[in-house]
Coordinates of N, CA, C and O in Angstrom, one line a residue:
M1 N 95.0 79.1 89.6 CA 95.8 80.3 89.5 C 95.5 80.2 90.9 O 94.3 81.4 91.1
T2 N 96.6 80.2 92.1 CA 96.2 81.3 94.0 C 96.9 82.3 93.8 O 97.6 82.7 92.5
K3 N 96.2 83.7 94.0 CA 97.7 84.1 94.6 C 97.9 84.1 95.1 O 98.6 85.3 94.6
A4 N 99.1 83.7 95.9 CA 100.9 84.1 95.8 C 101.0 83.4 94.3 O 102.3 84.8 93.9
D5 N 100.6 82.8 93.4 CA 100.8 82.7 92.4 C 100.8 83.5 91.2 O 101.7 83.9 90.4
M6 N 99.8 84.8 91.5 CA 99.3 85.7 90.6 C 100.8 86.7 90.8 O 101.0 87.0 89.9
L7 N 101.0 86.7 92.4 CA 101.8 88.3 92.8 C 102.9 87.5 91.7 O 103.5 88.8 91.9
E8 N 103.4 86.5 92.2 CA 104.9 86.3 91.5 C 104.6 86.3 89.9 O 106.0 87.0 89.5
E9 N 103.8 86.4 89.4 CA 103.5 86.4 87.9 C 103.9 87.8 87.4 O 104.8 88.4 86.4
R10 N 103.5 88.8 88.2 CA 103.1 90.2 88.3 C 104.2 90.3 89.3 O 104.9 91.5 89.0
N11 N 105.5 90.0 89.7 CA 106.4 90.9 90.1 C 106.6 91.2 91.4 O 106.9 92.1 91.2
L12 N 105.2 91.1 92.1 CA 104.7 92.1 93.0 C 105.5 91.7 94.3 O 105.1 91.9 95.3
N13 N 107.0 90.5 94.5 CA 107.4 90.5 95.6 C 108.9 91.3 95.3 O 109.6 90.3 96.4
S14 N 108.8 91.7 95.5 CA 110.0 93.5 95.2 C 109.7 94.4 95.2 O 108.5 95.2 94.5
M15 N 110.5 95.6 95.8 CA 110.4 97.3 95.6 C 110.9 97.6 94.6 O 109.8 98.3 94.2
E16 N 111.0 96.9 93.9 CA 111.0 97.7 91.9 C 110.0 97.6 91.1 O 109.1 98.1 90.8
A17 N 109.8 95.7 91.6 CA 107.8 96.2 90.8 C 106.6 97.2 91.1 O 105.8 97.4 90.7
V18 N 106.6 96.7 92.4 CA 106.1 98.8 93.2 C 106.1 99.8 92.8 O 105.3 99.9 92.5
V19 N 107.5 99.9 92.7 CA 108.1 101.3 91.7 C 107.4 101.2 90.0 O 107.1 102.1 90.0
D20 N 108.0 100.2 89.7 CA 107.2 100.0 88.2 C 105.9 99.9 88.1 O 105.5 101.2 87.5
L21 N 104.9 99.9 88.9 CA 104.0 99.7 88.8 C 102.7 101.3 88.4 O 102.2 101.5 88.7
M22 N 103.6 102.3 89.4 CA 103.4 103.6 89.4 C 103.3 104.3 87.9 O 102.6 105.0 87.9
A23 N 104.5 103.9 87.7 CA 104.0 104.8 85.6 C 103.1 103.6 84.7 O 102.8 104.2 84.2
E24 N 102.4 102.3 85.2 CA 101.6 101.7 84.5 C 100.0 102.1 85.7 O 98.8 101.3 84.6
V25 N 99.8 101.8 86.4 CA 98.7 102.1 87.0 C 97.7 103.1 86.0 O 98.0 104.3 85.7
G26 N 96.9 102.2 86.8 CA 95.0 103.4 86.2 C 95.4 103.2 84.4 O 96.3 102.5 83.6
S27 N 94.1 104.6 84.4 CA 94.4 104.1 82.3 C 93.9 105.7 82.4 O 93.8 106.1 80.9
E28 N 94.3 106.8 83.1 CA 93.8 108.1 82.5 C 94.9 109.0 83.1 O 95.8 108.6 83.4
D29 N 94.4 110.7 82.8 CA 95.9 111.0 82.6 C 96.1 111.1 85.1 O 97.2 112.0 85.3
R30 N 94.5 111.8 85.0 CA 94.8 111.8 86.4 C 94.6 109.6 87.2 O 94.0 109.5 86.4
V31 N 95.1 109.8 88.2 CA 95.4 108.3 88.8 C 94.8 107.7 90.1 O 95.1 108.7 91.3
C32 N 93.5 107.4 90.6 CA 92.8 107.7 92.0 C 93.3 106.3 93.2 O 93.6 105.9 91.9
V33 N 92.9 106.5 93.7 CA 93.8 105.7 94.7 C 92.9 104.4 94.2 O 93.2 103.2 95.1
G34 N 91.7 104.4 94.0 CA 90.6 103.0 93.7 C 90.7 102.4 92.9 O 91.9 101.3 92.2
D35 N 92.4 103.0 91.5 CA 92.9 102.7 90.7 C 93.9 102.1 90.9 O 94.1 101.0 90.9
I36 N 94.0 102.0 92.2 CA 96.1 101.7 92.7 C 95.6 100.4 93.2 O 95.5 99.4 92.9
V37 N 94.5 100.4 94.3 CA 93.6 99.4 95.1 C 93.6 98.0 93.6 O 94.0 97.2 94.1
D38 N 93.2 98.7 92.2 CA 92.5 97.9 91.9 C 93.3 97.3 91.1 O 93.0 95.9 91.2
D39 N 93.8 97.8 90.3 CA 95.3 97.7 89.9 C 96.1 96.1 90.0 O 97.6 94.7 89.9
I40 N 96.5 97.0 91.6 CA 97.4 95.7 92.9 C 96.4 95.0 92.7 O 96.6 93.6 93.4
D41 N 95.1 94.6 93.5 CA 94.8 93.8 93.8 C 94.0 93.8 94.9 O 95.1 93.4 95.8
G42 N 93.1 94.1 95.1 CA 92.2 94.0 96.9 C 92.8 93.4 98.2 O 92.4 93.4 99.4
D43 N 93.2 91.4 98.0 CA 94.0 91.7 98.5 C 95.3 91.2 99.3 O 96.4 90.3 99.4
A44 N 96.1 91.3 98.4 CA 97.7 91.9 98.3 C 97.8 93.1 99.1 O 98.2 94.6 98.9
F45 N 97.7 93.5 100.6 CA 98.0 93.5 101.4 C 99.2 94.4 101.5 O 99.4 95.5 101.2
A46 N 100.5 94.1 101.2 CA 101.6 94.7 101.6 C 101.8 94.9 100.7 O 102.2 96.6 101.0
P47 N 101.7 95.1 98.8 CA 102.7 96.0 98.1 C 101.6 96.9 98.7 O 101.5 97.9 98.3
L48 N 99.9 96.6 98.7 CA 98.7 98.4 99.0 C 99.8 99.1 99.7 O 99.5 100.4 99.9
M49 N 100.6 98.5 101.0 CA 101.0 99.5 101.9 C 102.0 99.9 101.7 O 102.9 101.5 101.8
L50 N 102.8 99.4 101.1 CA 104.3 100.0 100.1 C 104.3 100.9 99.7 O 105.0 101.7 99.1
F51 N 103.2 100.5 98.3 CA 103.1 101.6 97.7 C 102.3 103.1 97.8 O 104.0 104.2 97.5
P52 N 102.0 104.0 98.4 CA 101.8 104.9 99.4 C 103.0 105.5 100.5 O 102.8 106.4 100.7
A53 N 103.6 104.3 100.7 CA 104.6 104.8 101.8 C 105.4 104.8 101.2 O 106.3 105.6 101.4
L54 N 105.8 104.7 99.9 CA 107.9 104.8 98.8 C 106.5 106.2 97.7 O 107.8 107.4 98.6
L55 N 105.4 106.4 97.9 CA 105.2 108.2 97.4 C 105.0 109.1 98.7 O 104.9 110.3 97.9
A56 N 105.2 108.9 100.0 CA 105.1 109.9 100.6 C 106.8 109.8 101.2 O 106.9 111.5 101.7
V57 N 108.1 109.5 100.2 CA 109.3 109.4 100.2 C 109.7 110.3 98.6 O 110.4 111.0 99.1
T58 N 109.2 110.4 97.7 CA 108.9 111.5 96.9 C 109.4 112.4 97.2 O 108.2 113.0 98.1
P59 N 109.1 113.6 96.1 CA 108.1 114.4 96.3 C 107.8 114.6 96.3 O 107.0 115.9 96.5
A60 N 106.6 114.1 95.8 CA 105.4 113.7 95.5 C 104.3 114.1 96.6 O 103.5 115.0 96.9
S61 N 105.0 113.4 97.1 CA 104.9 114.1 99.2 C 104.1 115.8 99.2 O 103.8 115.8 100.3
G62 N 105.1 116.4 99.0 CA 104.6 117.9 99.3 C 103.5 118.9 98.0 O 103.4 119.7 98.6
I63 N 102.4 118.0 98.1 CA 101.8 118.3 97.8 C 100.5 118.1 98.8 O 100.3 116.8 99.5
P64 N 100.5 119.3 98.3 CA 99.4 119.3 100.5 C 98.0 117.9 100.3 O 97.2 117.9 99.2
G65 N 98.4 117.9 101.8 CA 97.5 116.4 101.7 C 97.8 115.2 101.3 O 97.0 114.8 101.8
M66 N 98.9 115.1 100.4 CA 99.8 113.7 100.2 C 99.8 112.8 101.3 O 99.5 111.9 101.7
T67 N 100.4 113.4 102.7 CA 101.2 112.6 103.6 C 100.3 112.4 104.2 O 100.4 111.1 104.2
A68 N 99.3 113.6 104.2 CA 97.6 112.6 105.5 C 97.5 111.1 104.2 O 96.4 110.5 105.2
T69 N 97.2 111.6 103.3 CA 96.0 110.7 102.2 C 97.6 109.7 102.5 O 96.9 108.3 102.9
C70 N 98.2 109.7 102.6 CA 99.2 108.4 102.2 C 99.5 107.7 103.7 O 98.8 106.2 103.9
G71 N 99.8 108.3 104.9 CA 99.4 108.3 105.7 C 98.0 107.4 106.9 O 98.0 106.3 107.2
L72 N 97.0 107.6 105.5 CA 95.8 106.7 106.0 C 95.3 105.5 105.7 O 94.9 104.5 106.4
I73 N 96.0 105.8 104.8 CA 96.3 104.0 103.8 C 96.7 103.7 104.5 O 96.2 102.5 104.7
I74 N 97.8 104.0 105.2 CA 98.7 102.6 105.5 C 97.5 102.5 106.5 O 98.1 101.2 106.7
A75 N 97.1 103.4 107.2 CA 96.7 103.3 108.8 C 95.5 102.7 107.9 O 95.1 101.0 109.6
L76 N 94.7 102.0 107.5 CA 93.5 101.9 107.4 C 93.9 100.1 106.6 O 94.0 98.8 106.7
V77 N 94.8 99.9 105.9 CA 95.5 98.9 105.2 C 96.1 97.7 106.9 O 95.8 96.4 106.8
A78 N 97.7 98.7 107.1 CA 97.7 98.4 108.2 C 97.0 97.4 109.5 O 96.7 96.4 110.5
V79 N 95.9 98.4 109.6 CA 94.2 97.5 110.0 C 93.9 96.7 110.1 O 93.7 95.5 111.2
Q80 N 93.7 96.2 109.1 CA 92.7 95.1 108.3 C 93.7 93.8 108.4 O 93.0 92.5 107.8
I81 N 95.3 94.0 107.9 CA 96.3 93.0 108.4 C 96.0 92.6 109.5 O 95.7 91.1 109.6
V82 N 95.8 93.3 109.9 CA 95.3 93.0 112.2 C 94.2 91.8 112.4 O 94.4 91.1 112.6
L83 N 93.5 92.4 111.6 CA 92.2 91.7 111.5 C 91.6 90.5 110.8 O 91.2 89.8 110.9
R84 N 92.8 90.3 109.9 CA 93.3 89.3 109.2 C 91.6 89.2 108.3 O 90.9 88.2 107.7
R85 N 91.4 90.6 107.2 CA 90.2 90.2 106.6 C 90.2 90.1 105.3 O 92.2 89.9 105.2
K86 N 90.0 89.6 104.5 CA 90.5 88.4 103.7 C 90.4 90.2 102.1 O 91.8 88.9 101.1
A87 N 90.3 91.4 101.9 CA 90.4 91.9 101.3 C 90.0 93.7 101.8 O 89.7 93.9 102.9
V88 N 91.0 94.5 100.7 CA 90.9 95.8 101.6 C 90.1 96.3 101.4 O 89.7 96.3 100.1
W89 N 88.7 97.4 102.2 CA 88.5 97.6 102.4 C 88.8 99.6 103.1 O 89.6 99.5 103.5
L90 N 88.5 100.2 101.6 CA 89.3 101.4 102.1 C 87.5 102.7 101.9 O 86.9 102.4 100.4
P91 N 87.4 104.1 102.4 CA 86.3 104.3 102.3 C 86.5 105.4 100.7 O 87.2 105.8 100.4
G92 N 85.5 105.8 100.2 CA 84.5 107.0 99.2 C 86.0 107.5 98.5 O 86.7 108.2 98.0
F93 N 85.7 108.4 100.5 CA 86.9 109.6 100.2 C 88.2 108.9 100.0 O 89.4 110.5 98.7
L94 N 88.1 108.5 100.0 CA 90.2 108.0 99.9 C 90.3 107.8 98.3 O 90.9 108.1 97.3
R95 N 89.3 107.1 97.9 CA 89.4 105.3 97.0 C 89.0 107.2 95.6 O 89.9 106.7 94.9
R96 N 88.7 107.6 96.3 CA 88.4 109.1 95.7 C 89.9 110.1 94.5 O 90.0 110.8 93.8
R97 N 90.2 110.0 96.4 CA 91.9 111.0 96.0 C 92.7 110.5 94.6 O 93.1 109.6 94.3
S98 N 93.5 111.6 94.0 CA 93.5 111.6 92.6 C 95.1 112.4 93.2 O 94.8 112.4 93.9
I99 N 96.4 111.6 92.0 CA 97.1 112.3 91.8 C 98.0 112.0 90.3 O 97.3 111.7 89.6
S100 N 98.3 113.4 89.8 CA 98.3 113.7 88.6 C 99.4 112.1 87.9 O 100.1 111.5 88.8
R101 N 99.4 111.3 86.7 CA 100.3 110.4 86.2 C 101.4 110.6 86.1 O 102.6 110.4 86.4
A102 N 101.0 112.2 85.7 CA 102.6 112.8 85.8 C 103.6 113.1 87.1 O 105.2 111.9 86.9
R103 N 102.9 113.1 87.7 CA 102.7 112.9 89.6 C 104.2 111.7 89.9 O 105.2 111.2 90.3
L104 N 103.6 110.6 89.0 CA 103.2 109.7 89.6 C 104.6 109.1 88.5 O 105.2 108.3 89.0
Q105 N 105.2 109.1 87.2 CA 105.8 108.8 86.6 C 107.1 110.1 87.5 O 108.0 108.5 87.3
T106 N 107.3 111.0 87.4 CA 107.7 111.2 88.7 C 109.4 110.6 89.4 O 110.0 110.1 89.7
A107 N 107.9 109.9 90.8 CA 107.9 109.3 91.1 C 108.8 108.0 91.1 O 109.7 107.7 92.3
R108 N 107.9 107.7 90.4 CA 108.7 106.2 89.9 C 110.3 105.8 90.0 O 110.9 105.4 90.0
D109 N 110.5 107.2 88.9 CA 111.7 107.9 88.3 C 112.8 107.9 89.2 O 113.9 107.3 89.7
W110 N 112.1 108.8 89.9 CA 113.2 109.2 90.8 C 113.2 108.1 92.2 O 114.7 108.0 93.0
L111 N 112.7 107.0 92.1 CA 113.0 105.6 93.1 C 112.9 104.1 92.6 O 113.7 103.6 93.1
A112 N 113.6 104.9 91.2 CA 113.9 103.5 90.1 C 115.9 102.4 90.7 O 115.6 101.9 91.2
K113 N 116.1 103.7 90.5 CA 117.6 103.2 91.4 C 117.6 103.2 92.6 O 118.3 102.0 92.5
P114 N 117.0 103.6 93.6 CA 117.1 103.2 94.4 C 116.0 101.1 95.0 O 117.1 100.6 95.8
A115 N 115.4 101.4 94.0 CA 114.5 100.3 94.5 C 115.7 99.1 93.4 O 115.4 98.0 94.5
R116 N 116.5 99.5 92.5 CA 117.7 98.1 92.2 C 117.8 97.6 93.1 O 118.3 96.7 93.0
A117 N 118.3 99.3 93.5 CA 120.4 97.7 94.9 C 119.5 97.9 95.7 O 119.9 96.9 96.2
I118 N 118.6 98.7 97.1 CA 117.6 97.3 98.0 C 117.6 96.5 97.4 O 117.8 94.6 98.2
D119 N 116.5 95.6 96.4 CA 116.4 94.8 95.9 C 117.5 93.7 95.5 O 117.3 92.2 96.1
K120 N 118.7 94.0 95.0 CA 119.9 93.3 95.2 C 119.7 92.4 96.6 O 120.4 91.5 97.4
V121 N 120.0 93.6 98.2 CA 119.7 93.1 99.0 C 119.3 91.9 100.0 O 119.1 92.3 101.3
T122 N 118.3 92.3 99.7 CA 116.8 91.4 100.3 C 117.2 90.3 100.1 O 117.6 89.8 99.5
G123 N 116.2 89.0 101.1 CA 116.0 87.7 101.1 C 115.7 87.2 102.4 O 115.0 88.7 103.3
K124 N 114.3 86.3 102.2 CA 114.0 85.7 103.1 C 114.4 85.3 104.2 O 115.4 84.0 104.2
R125 N 115.6 86.3 105.2 CA 116.0 86.4 106.1 C 115.3 86.6 108.1 O 114.2 87.3 107.2
L126 N 114.9 85.8 108.5 CA 114.4 86.5 110.1 C 112.8 86.4 108.8 O 112.1 87.3 110.1
A127 N 112.4 85.2 107.8 CA 111.3 86.1 108.2 C 110.6 85.4 108.7 O 109.3 86.2 108.5
F128 N 110.6 84.5 109.9 CA 109.1 84.3 111.2 C 108.6 85.3 110.9 O 107.6 85.4 112.0
L129 N 109.5 86.8 111.8 CA 108.9 87.6 111.8 C 108.4 88.7 111.2 O 107.2 89.5 111.4
V130 N 107.9 88.3 109.9 CA 106.7 89.2 108.8 C 106.3 87.8 107.8 O 105.1 88.4 108.0
R131 N 105.9 86.5 109.3 CA 105.0 85.5 108.5 C 103.9 85.8 109.7 O 104.4 85.4 111.3
P132 N 102.4 85.1 109.7 CA 101.2 85.3 110.9 C 102.3 84.0 111.8 O 102.8 83.1 112.2
P133 N 102.3 84.5 113.4 CA 101.4 85.7 113.2 C 101.9 87.0 114.1 O 101.2 88.3 114.4
F134 N 103.3 86.5 114.1 CA 104.3 87.7 113.5 C 104.8 88.9 112.8 O 104.7 89.8 113.6
D135 N 103.7 89.0 111.4 CA 103.2 90.2 111.6 C 102.4 91.4 111.6 O 102.7 92.9 110.7
I136 N 101.4 90.5 112.8 CA 100.4 91.0 113.5 C 101.7 92.8 113.9 O 101.2 94.3 114.1
G137 N 102.8 93.2 114.2 CA 103.5 93.2 115.1 C 104.5 95.0 114.0 O 103.7 95.6 114.4
A138 N 104.4 93.3 112.6 CA 104.6 94.5 111.8 C 104.2 96.1 111.4 O 103.7 96.8 111.3
A139 N 103.0 95.2 111.3 CA 101.4 96.0 111.2 C 100.9 97.2 111.5 O 100.5 98.0 111.2
L140 N 100.9 96.3 113.4 CA 100.5 97.0 114.1 C 101.7 98.9 114.2 O 101.1 100.7 114.8
I141 N 102.8 98.2 114.1 CA 103.3 99.7 113.4 C 103.3 100.6 112.8 O 103.6 102.2 113.3
C142 N 102.8 99.5 111.8 CA 103.1 100.5 110.9 C 101.7 101.5 111.0 O 101.4 102.4 110.7
M143 N 100.6 101.0 111.3 CA 99.3 101.8 112.1 C 99.6 102.6 112.5 O 99.0 103.3 112.0
C144 N 100.0 102.5 113.3 CA 100.5 103.2 114.0 C 101.0 105.4 114.1 O 101.5 106.2 113.9
I145 N 102.7 104.3 113.1 CA 102.9 105.8 111.8 C 101.5 106.3 111.1 O 101.0 107.4 110.7
G146 N 101.2 105.2 110.5 CA 100.4 105.9 109.8 C 99.6 107.0 109.6 O 99.3 107.8 109.7
L147 N 98.8 106.3 111.7 CA 98.0 107.1 111.9 C 98.3 108.9 112.7 O 98.1 110.3 112.8
T148 N 100.3 108.6 112.5 CA 100.7 109.8 112.9 C 100.7 110.8 111.4 O 101.3 112.2 111.8
M149 N 100.9 110.2 110.5 CA 101.2 111.4 109.4 C 100.0 112.0 108.9 O 100.7 113.6 108.3
P150 N 99.4 112.1 108.9 CA 98.8 113.8 109.1 C 99.5 114.8 110.1 O 98.4 115.2 109.7
F151 N 99.5 114.9 110.8 CA 99.8 115.3 111.5 C 100.5 116.2 110.8 O 102.0 117.2 111.6
M152 N 101.7 115.5 110.3 CA 102.9 115.6 110.1 C 103.2 116.3 108.7 O 104.1 117.4 108.5
E153 N 102.3 116.9 108.0 CA 101.8 118.0 107.0 C 102.4 118.9 107.4 O 103.4 120.2 106.4
F154 N 102.6 119.1 108.8 CA 102.8 121.0 109.1 C 104.5 120.5 109.5 O 104.8 121.9 110.1
V155 N 105.3 119.5 109.9 CA 106.5 119.4 109.5 C 107.3 118.7 109.1 O 107.4 117.8 108.8
P156 N 108.0 119.4 108.3 CA 109.5 119.5 107.0 C 110.4 118.4 107.5 O 110.3 117.6 108.5
F157 N 109.6 117.0 106.6 CA 110.7 115.9 106.3 C 110.5 114.6 107.1 O 110.7 114.0 107.5
S158 N 109.3 114.7 108.2 CA 108.6 113.9 109.1 C 107.9 113.5 108.1 O 108.1 111.9 108.7
G159 N 107.6 114.1 107.5 CA 106.4 112.7 106.8 C 107.4 111.8 106.0 O 106.9 110.5 105.9
T160 N 108.7 111.8 105.7 CA 109.9 111.6 104.5 C 109.4 110.4 105.2 O 109.7 109.2 104.8
M161 N 110.3 111.0 106.7 CA 111.0 110.3 107.4 C 109.9 108.7 107.7 O 110.8 107.4 108.5
A162 N 109.1 109.2 107.7 CA 107.8 108.3 108.4 C 107.0 107.2 107.3 O 107.3 105.8 107.3
G163 N 107.8 107.8 106.5 CA 107.1 106.5 105.2 C 109.1 106.2 104.4 O 108.3 104.5 104.5
I164 N 109.9 106.6 105.5 CA 111.2 105.4 104.5 C 110.9 104.4 106.3 O 110.9 103.2 105.2
A165 N 110.1 104.5 106.9 CA 110.2 103.5 108.4 C 108.9 102.1 107.7 O 109.0 101.3 107.6
V166 N 107.8 103.2 107.6 CA 106.7 102.0 107.3 C 106.9 101.4 105.3 O 106.6 100.2 105.1
S167 N 108.2 102.1 104.6 CA 108.5 101.8 103.5 C 109.2 100.4 103.6 O 109.5 99.4 103.0
L168 N 109.7 100.6 104.6 CA 111.2 98.8 105.1 C 110.1 98.2 105.5 O 110.6 97.1 105.6
I169 N 109.3 98.2 106.3 CA 108.8 97.3 106.9 C 107.6 96.5 105.8 O 107.9 95.7 106.5
A170 N 107.1 97.4 105.6 CA 105.9 97.1 104.1 C 107.0 96.3 103.2 O 106.1 95.0 102.6
L171 N 107.5 96.4 103.3 CA 109.1 96.3 102.3 C 109.3 94.4 102.0 O 109.0 93.5 101.5
A172 N 109.2 94.3 104.2 CA 110.1 93.0 104.7 C 108.7 92.3 104.5 O 109.3 91.1 104.7
L173 N 107.8 93.1 104.9 CA 106.4 92.0 104.3 C 106.4 90.9 103.3 O 106.0 90.3 102.7
V174 N 106.2 92.1 102.0 CA 106.6 91.5 100.3 C 107.7 90.6 100.3 O 107.1 90.0 99.6
T175 N 108.8 91.5 100.8 CA 109.2 89.6 100.7 C 110.0 89.6 101.4 O 111.0 87.9 101.7
E176 N 109.4 89.1 102.9 CA 109.6 88.1 103.7 C 111.0 88.3 104.5 O 111.6 86.8 105.1
D177 N 111.6 89.2 104.6 CA 112.4 89.5 105.3 C 112.8 90.4 106.1 O 112.0 91.4 106.0
G178 N 112.5 89.4 107.5 CA 112.6 90.7 108.7 C 113.6 91.1 109.5 O 114.1 91.7 109.8
V179 N 115.0 90.9 108.8 CA 116.1 91.9 109.0 C 115.3 93.2 108.6 O 115.9 94.0 109.0
L180 N 114.7 93.1 107.4 CA 113.9 94.6 106.7 C 113.3 95.6 107.6 O 113.1 96.3 107.7
A181 N 112.1 94.4 108.3 CA 111.7 94.5 109.1 C 112.4 95.5 110.7 O 111.7 96.5 111.8
V182 N 112.8 95.0 111.2 CA 113.9 95.1 112.3 C 115.2 95.8 111.6 O 114.8 97.4 112.9
L183 N 115.2 96.8 111.0 CA 115.8 97.8 110.3 C 115.3 99.3 110.5 O 115.3 100.2 111.4
G184 N 114.3 98.6 110.0 CA 112.3 99.7 110.1 C 111.9 100.3 111.2 O 112.7 101.0 111.7
T185 N 111.4 99.8 112.5 CA 111.9 99.7 113.7 C 113.3 100.4 114.1 O 113.0 101.6 114.6
G186 N 113.8 99.5 114.0 CA 115.6 100.6 114.4 C 115.3 102.1 113.7 O 115.8 103.0 115.0
F187 N 115.0 102.2 112.9 CA 115.1 104.1 112.3 C 114.1 104.4 112.4 O 114.0 105.5 112.8
L188 N 112.7 103.3 112.9 CA 111.7 105.1 113.0 C 112.5 104.7 115.1 O 111.9 105.8 115.9
A189 N 113.0 104.5 115.5 CA 113.0 104.6 117.1 C 114.7 106.1 117.2 O 113.9 106.4 118.2
T190 N 115.2 106.0 116.3 CA 115.5 106.0 115.9 C 115.9 107.7 115.6 O 116.3 108.5 116.2
V191 N 114.9 107.8 114.7 CA 114.0 108.8 114.5 C 113.5 109.6 115.3 O 113.4 110.9 115.7
S192 N 112.6 109.1 116.2 CA 112.0 109.4 117.6 C 112.3 109.8 118.6 O 111.8 111.3 119.1
Y193 N 113.6 109.2 119.1 CA 114.9 109.7 119.9 C 114.8 110.9 119.9 O 115.7 112.0 120.9
I194 N 115.6 111.3 117.9 CA 116.2 112.3 117.7 C 115.1 113.2 117.6 O 115.3 114.9 119.0
G195 N 114.2 113.6 116.8 CA 113.4 114.3 117.2 C 112.9 114.9 118.6 O 112.6 115.9 119.0
W196 N 112.0 113.3 120.0 CA 112.1 114.1 121.2 C 113.3 115.0 121.8 O 112.7 115.4 122.7
S197 N 114.8 114.6 121.4 CA 115.6 114.8 122.2 C 115.6 116.8 121.7 O 115.7 117.7 122.0
A198 N 115.1 116.6 120.2 CA 115.0 117.5 119.8 C 113.5 119.1 120.4 O 114.4 120.1 120.5
V199 N 113.0 119.1 121.3 CA 111.9 119.4 121.5 C 111.8 119.3 123.4 O 110.6 120.1 123.8
T200 N 112.4 118.5 123.7 CA 112.4 118.6 125.3 C 114.2 119.1 125.7 O 114.6 119.5 125.3

C-alpha cells in the first residue's frame, strides 16, 4: 500500500481528520510531540504542519511556550518540505515537549465544528499552486511564519493570527486546494499590514 493510500485510508486528507487525531494520538495522560509525529507518520509533512498550526489557534496556545513550540515545529517541517526530505526529523528537545490529553481533547472539541464547515467548502482548486514544485512557495511562507512565532509569545493574539495563516496554507497542502493557499497568504498580508500600520 502506498503512502497516499494510507493517508486516504486514515482520512488525513481533511481538516476534520487532523482535528480528530488530537483526541486519539498517543496512549498516555500526557502526549509528546514525538507521539504525534509517530502517529501521523513521519513522511506526512502537510498534516504534521497542520496539527501544530491548528493547536496555536485554540486556547491551548495560552500555555507558556506553546506558541513557540508550535512555531518551531512548523518551521522545521516546512524547511524539510523545501529540502524534499523523505521523512520529518525533529530534535529531541522538541519531540519530548508534551501537552496533557485533556487539553488536546479541549482543543479538538473547540475546532470540531469549524473543521466540518471548512471541509465542506474545500476542493481541488488551483491545485498546481500546492503541488511540486510550487509547494515550495507555500512551505517557505510557513517556515517564515513559524520562525517568528516564538517572538509572538509576548504579543497578545499574534500567535493566533499566525496559526490561522499557517492552518490555511497547510490545509491547502493537505487538500490540494490552492485557493486556501491564496486566502492564507492574503490573510497574512492583511494582518501584517494592519500590525505594521499600528506601530508606525
